PDB file of C-alpha atoms in Angstrom:
ATOM      1  CA  UNK A 129      57.272 -22.422  12.970  1.00  0.00           C
ATOM      2  CA  UNK A 130      58.635 -23.612  16.288  1.00  0.00           C
ATOM      3  CA  UNK A 131      62.311 -24.510  16.628  1.00  0.00           C
ATOM      4  CA  UNK A 132      62.940 -28.216  16.230  1.00  0.00           C
ATOM      5  CA  UNK A 133      63.366 -30.041  19.508  1.00  0.00           C
ATOM      6  CA  UNK A 134      66.848 -31.121  20.546  1.00  0.00           C
ATOM      7  CA  UNK A 135      68.118 -33.735  22.992  1.00  0.00           C
ATOM      8  CA  UNK A 136      67.845 -32.353  26.518  1.00  0.00           C
ATOM      9  CA  UNK A 137      64.869 -30.065  25.813  1.00  0.00           C
ATOM     10  CA  UNK A 138      61.837 -30.504  28.040  1.00  0.00           C
ATOM     11  CA  UNK A 139      59.143 -32.235  25.974  1.00  0.00           C
ATOM     12  CA  UNK A 140      56.090 -29.985  25.596  1.00  0.00           C
ATOM     13  CA  UNK A 141      53.245 -31.203  27.815  1.00  0.00           C
ATOM     14  CA  UNK A 142      49.992 -32.148  26.114  1.00  0.00           C
ATOM     15  CA  UNK A 143      46.553 -33.604  26.693  1.00  0.00           C
ATOM     16  CA  UNK A 144      44.666 -34.719  23.576  1.00  0.00           C
ATOM     17  CA  UNK A 145      41.599 -36.910  22.923  1.00  0.00           C
ATOM     18  CA  UNK A 146      42.217 -40.526  21.903  1.00  0.00           C
ATOM     19  CA  UNK A 147      40.125 -42.536  19.417  1.00  0.00           C
ATOM     20  CA  UNK A 148      37.432 -42.942  22.097  1.00  0.00           C
ATOM     21  CA  UNK A 149      37.454 -39.243  23.000  1.00  0.00           C
ATOM     22  CA  UNK A 150      39.224 -39.907  26.313  1.00  0.00           C
ATOM     23  CA  UNK A 151      42.023 -37.501  27.291  1.00  0.00           C
ATOM     24  CA  UNK A 152      45.588 -38.797  27.005  1.00  0.00           C
ATOM     25  CA  UNK A 153      48.381 -36.734  28.569  1.00  0.00           C
ATOM     26  CA  UNK A 154      52.119 -37.021  28.251  1.00  0.00           C
ATOM     27  CA  UNK A 155      52.084 -36.720  32.078  1.00  0.00           C
ATOM     28  CA  UNK A 156      50.113 -40.024  32.233  1.00  0.00           C
ATOM     29  CA  UNK A 157      53.346 -41.706  31.137  1.00  0.00           C
ATOM     30  CA  UNK A 158      55.694 -40.046  33.659  1.00  0.00           C
ATOM     31  CA  UNK A 159      58.436 -42.451  34.693  1.00  0.00           C
ATOM     32  CA  UNK A 160      58.312 -44.313  31.366  1.00  0.00           C
ATOM     33  CA  UNK A 161      59.937 -43.573  28.039  1.00  0.00           C
ATOM     34  CA  UNK A 162      57.489 -42.462  25.364  1.00  0.00           C
ATOM     35  CA  UNK A 163      57.774 -42.572  21.589  1.00  0.00           C
ATOM     36  CA  UNK A 164      55.585 -39.726  20.322  1.00  0.00           C
ATOM     37  CA  UNK A 165      55.188 -39.952  16.576  1.00  0.00           C
ATOM     38  CA  UNK A 166      53.480 -37.427  14.338  1.00  0.00           C
ATOM     39  CA  UNK A 167      51.805 -38.439  11.089  1.00  0.00           C
ATOM     40  CA  UNK A 168      49.736 -36.526   8.509  1.00  0.00           C
ATOM     41  CA  UNK A 169      46.444 -38.441   8.315  1.00  0.00           C
ATOM     42  CA  UNK A 170      44.716 -41.624   9.428  1.00  0.00           C
ATOM     43  CA  UNK A 171      43.569 -44.077   6.741  1.00  0.00           C
ATOM     44  CA  UNK A 172      46.260 -43.096   4.216  1.00  0.00           C
ATOM     45  CA  UNK A 173      48.770 -45.639   2.851  1.00  0.00           C
ATOM     46  CA  UNK A 174      52.011 -44.359   4.448  1.00  0.00           C
ATOM     47  CA  UNK A 175      50.404 -43.577   7.791  1.00  0.00           C
ATOM     48  CA  UNK A 176      48.707 -46.982   7.826  1.00  0.00           C
ATOM     49  CA  UNK A 177      52.052 -48.707   7.172  1.00  0.00           C
ATOM     50  CA  UNK A 178      53.718 -46.749   9.975  1.00  0.00           C
ATOM     51  CA  UNK A 179      50.881 -47.364  12.492  1.00  0.00           C
ATOM     52  CA  UNK A 180      50.839 -51.083  11.640  1.00  0.00           C
ATOM     53  CA  UNK A 181      54.640 -51.253  12.090  1.00  0.00           C
ATOM     54  CA  UNK A 182      54.325 -49.656  15.540  1.00  0.00           C
ATOM     55  CA  UNK A 183      51.468 -52.040  16.431  1.00  0.00           C
ATOM     56  CA  UNK A 184      53.485 -55.063  15.248  1.00  0.00           C
ATOM     57  CA  UNK A 185      56.418 -53.995  17.448  1.00  0.00           C
ATOM     58  CA  UNK A 186      54.435 -52.705  20.436  1.00  0.00           C
ATOM     59  CA  UNK A 187      55.221 -55.686  22.681  1.00  0.00           C
ATOM     60  CA  UNK A 188      58.941 -55.424  21.904  1.00  0.00           C
ATOM     61  CA  UNK A 189      58.950 -51.677  22.590  1.00  0.00           C
ATOM     62  CA  UNK A 190      56.871 -52.061  25.782  1.00  0.00           C
ATOM     63  CA  UNK A 191      59.262 -54.730  27.061  1.00  0.00           C
ATOM     64  CA  UNK A 192      62.100 -52.224  26.538  1.00  0.00           C
ATOM     65  CA  UNK A 193      60.169 -49.631  28.589  1.00  0.00           C
ATOM     66  CA  UNK A 194      58.620 -47.576  25.782  1.00  0.00           C
ATOM     67  CA  UNK A 195      55.014 -46.432  25.411  1.00  0.00           C
ATOM     68  CA  UNK A 196      53.896 -45.266  21.953  1.00  0.00           C
ATOM     69  CA  UNK A 197      51.540 -42.389  21.138  1.00  0.00           C
ATOM     70  CA  UNK A 198      50.630 -41.443  17.569  1.00  0.00           C
ATOM     71  CA  UNK A 199      49.516 -37.836  16.963  1.00  0.00           C
ATOM     72  CA  UNK A 200      47.697 -36.550  13.877  1.00  0.00           C
ATOM     73  CA  UNK A 201      45.350 -33.645  13.153  1.00  0.00           C
ATOM     74  CA  UNK A 202      42.442 -36.129  12.858  1.00  0.00           C
ATOM     75  CA  UNK A 203      39.312 -36.055  15.012  1.00  0.00           C
ATOM     76  CA  UNK A 204      38.636 -38.997  17.411  1.00  0.00           C
ATOM     77  CA  UNK A 205      35.930 -40.440  15.122  1.00  0.00           C
ATOM     78  CA  UNK A 206      38.397 -40.856  12.252  1.00  0.00           C
ATOM     79  CA  UNK A 207      41.020 -42.292  14.628  1.00  0.00           C
ATOM     80  CA  UNK A 208      38.470 -44.860  15.843  1.00  0.00           C
ATOM     81  CA  UNK A 209      37.757 -45.925  12.229  1.00  0.00           C
ATOM     82  CA  UNK A 210      41.514 -46.165  11.585  1.00  0.00           C
ATOM     83  CA  UNK A 211      42.061 -48.284  14.716  1.00  0.00           C
ATOM     84  CA  UNK A 212      39.182 -50.648  13.897  1.00  0.00           C
ATOM     85  CA  UNK A 213      39.973 -51.016  10.189  1.00  0.00           C
ATOM     86  CA  UNK A 214      43.672 -51.781  10.761  1.00  0.00           C
ATOM     87  CA  UNK A 215      43.376 -53.536  14.193  1.00  0.00           C
ATOM     88  CA  UNK A 216      45.784 -51.006  15.686  1.00  0.00           C
ATOM     89  CA  UNK A 217      46.924 -51.361  19.293  1.00  0.00           C
ATOM     90  CA  UNK A 218      48.983 -48.170  19.437  1.00  0.00           C
ATOM     91  CA  UNK A 219      47.436 -45.168  21.257  1.00  0.00           C
ATOM     92  CA  UNK A 220      46.243 -42.620  18.685  1.00  0.00           C
ATOM     93  CA  UNK A 221      45.372 -39.054  19.668  1.00  0.00           C
ATOM     94  CA  UNK A 222      43.944 -36.201  17.628  1.00  0.00           C
ATOM     95  CA  UNK A 223      45.212 -32.636  17.463  1.00  0.00           C
ATOM     96  CA  UNK A 224      42.748 -30.877  15.106  1.00  0.00           C
ATOM     97  CA  UNK A 225      43.907 -27.380  16.137  1.00  0.00           C
ATOM     98  CA  UNK A 226      47.557 -28.459  15.568  1.00  0.00           C
ATOM     99  CA  UNK A 227      48.841 -26.796  18.769  1.00  0.00           C
ATOM    100  CA  UNK A 228      50.778 -29.902  19.868  1.00  0.00           C
ATOM    101  CA  UNK A 229      52.034 -30.558  16.330  1.00  0.00           C
ATOM    102  CA  UNK A 230      53.366 -26.977  16.298  1.00  0.00           C
ATOM    103  CA  UNK A 231      54.858 -27.245  19.816  1.00  0.00           C
ATOM    104  CA  UNK A 232      56.858 -30.274  18.626  1.00  0.00           C
ATOM    105  CA  UNK A 233      57.838 -28.546  15.340  1.00  0.00           C
ATOM    106  CA  UNK A 234      55.952 -31.285  13.471  1.00  0.00           C
ATOM    107  CA  UNK A 235      53.814 -28.856  11.479  1.00  0.00           C
ATOM    108  CA  UNK A 236      55.101 -26.367   8.953  1.00  0.00           C
ATOM    109  CA  UNK A 237      56.600 -26.061   5.508  1.00  0.00           C
ATOM    110  CA  UNK A 238      57.728 -29.255   3.840  1.00  0.00           C
ATOM    111  CA  UNK A 239      58.441 -30.542   0.354  1.00  0.00           C
ATOM    112  CA  UNK A 240      55.770 -32.729  -1.201  1.00  0.00           C
ATOM    113  CA  UNK A 241      56.413 -34.023  -4.708  1.00  0.00           C
ATOM    114  CA  UNK A 242      58.822 -31.140  -5.317  1.00  0.00           C
ATOM    115  CA  UNK A 243      56.419 -28.435  -4.107  1.00  0.00           C
ATOM    116  CA  UNK A 244      56.610 -26.515  -0.849  1.00  0.00           C
ATOM    117  CA  UNK A 245      53.427 -27.035   1.172  1.00  0.00           C
ATOM    118  CA  UNK A 246      52.357 -26.476   4.770  1.00  0.00           C
ATOM    119  CA  UNK A 247      51.378 -29.605   6.649  1.00  0.00           C
ATOM    120  CA  UNK A 248      52.355 -32.278   9.112  1.00  0.00           C
ATOM    121  CA  UNK A 249      56.060 -33.110   9.062  1.00  0.00           C
ATOM    122  CA  UNK A 250      56.362 -36.841   9.750  1.00  0.00           C
ATOM    123  CA  UNK A 251      58.425 -36.839  12.943  1.00  0.00           C
ATOM    124  CA  UNK A 252      59.236 -38.979  15.969  1.00  0.00           C
ATOM    125  CA  UNK A 253      60.306 -37.679  19.373  1.00  0.00           C
ATOM    126  CA  UNK A 254      61.639 -39.992  22.079  1.00  0.00           C
ATOM    127  CA  UNK A 255      60.776 -38.612  25.522  1.00  0.00           C
ATOM    128  CA  UNK A 256      62.750 -39.992  28.457  1.00  0.00           C
ATOM    129  CA  UNK A 257      61.250 -41.081  31.769  1.00  0.00           C
ATOM    130  CA  UNK A 258      62.305 -37.653  33.112  1.00  0.00           C
ATOM    131  CA  UNK A 259      60.201 -35.787  30.511  1.00  0.00           C
ATOM    132  CA  UNK A 260      63.242 -34.641  28.524  1.00  0.00           C
ATOM    133  CA  UNK A 261      63.724 -35.195  24.805  1.00  0.00           C
ATOM    134  CA  UNK A 262      66.232 -37.997  24.198  1.00  0.00           C
ATOM    135  CA  UNK A 263      66.010 -37.971  20.390  1.00  0.00           C
ATOM    136  CA  UNK A 264      64.039 -36.001  17.805  1.00  0.00           C
ATOM    137  CA  UNK A 265      63.784 -37.299  14.240  1.00  0.00           C
ATOM    138  CA  UNK A 266      62.219 -35.083  11.552  1.00  0.00           C
ATOM    139  CA  UNK A 267      61.166 -35.829   7.955  1.00  0.00           C
ATOM    140  CA  UNK A 268      61.210 -39.570   8.594  1.00  0.00           C
ATOM    141  CA  UNK A 269      59.961 -42.082   6.034  1.00  0.00           C
ATOM    142  CA  UNK A 270      56.771 -44.010   6.800  1.00  0.00           C
ATOM    143  CA  UNK A 271      58.178 -47.301   5.557  1.00  0.00           C
ATOM    144  CA  UNK A 272      61.065 -48.782   7.503  1.00  0.00           C
ATOM    145  CA  UNK A 273      61.066 -46.062  10.174  1.00  0.00           C
ATOM    146  CA  UNK A 274      60.010 -48.328  13.053  1.00  0.00           C
ATOM    147  CA  UNK A 275      62.702 -50.907  12.219  1.00  0.00           C
ATOM    148  CA  UNK A 276      65.322 -48.141  12.047  1.00  0.00           C
ATOM    149  CA  UNK A 277      64.047 -46.691  15.337  1.00  0.00           C
ATOM    150  CA  UNK A 278      64.306 -50.063  17.087  1.00  0.00           C
ATOM    151  CA  UNK A 279      67.873 -50.403  15.787  1.00  0.00           C
ATOM    152  CA  UNK A 280      68.815 -46.817  16.777  1.00  0.00           C
ATOM    153  CA  UNK A 281      67.371 -47.285  20.284  1.00  0.00           C
ATOM    154  CA  UNK A 282      69.176 -50.592  20.723  1.00  0.00           C
ATOM    155  CA  UNK A 283      65.918 -52.446  21.445  1.00  0.00           C
TER     156      UNK A 283
END
C-alpha cells in the first residue's frame, strides 16, 4: 500500500472517466482548490449520503473556491445511474483499475465489522490551487463528514 499523503506532498495527477465517459483530470482544475473524495461504491447507503451531502453543499464550497470530485472503483455506467437516481451535481469519476485510489492511499487493508478486508478506504484529500496536498483525511465517516469538512476548512 502507498504511504498516506501528507500536507505539502504533490497530489498525484490523474485522468479518469466521469459518469458520461468523458475524461476528467486533476490538471483541469489547476488554480482552484479541489476536494477529492474516495468512496467504496455508488448506490450504497453511506456513499449515497456522502454524495448527497457534497451535492447539497456544492454551491457553498464553490463560492469558497473549491471544486469537488468523487472517486470510486465504479464504471461510468454505474456512476451515471447513481447521478440520475440521486440527482447528484458533484463530479463523479470511476477508477476500476484502482490505480488512482492506490496513488492516494485510499485502497488497502481496513477494518469492516471487526474483520480485516482489502478495499476502498473512505478518504478525502484537499488539493490546493498549487497542486499540493493541504489536508488528507483517512477513514472518514460517510455521515457528517461534509459538515465537519466545511467546519475544518473554515467555509
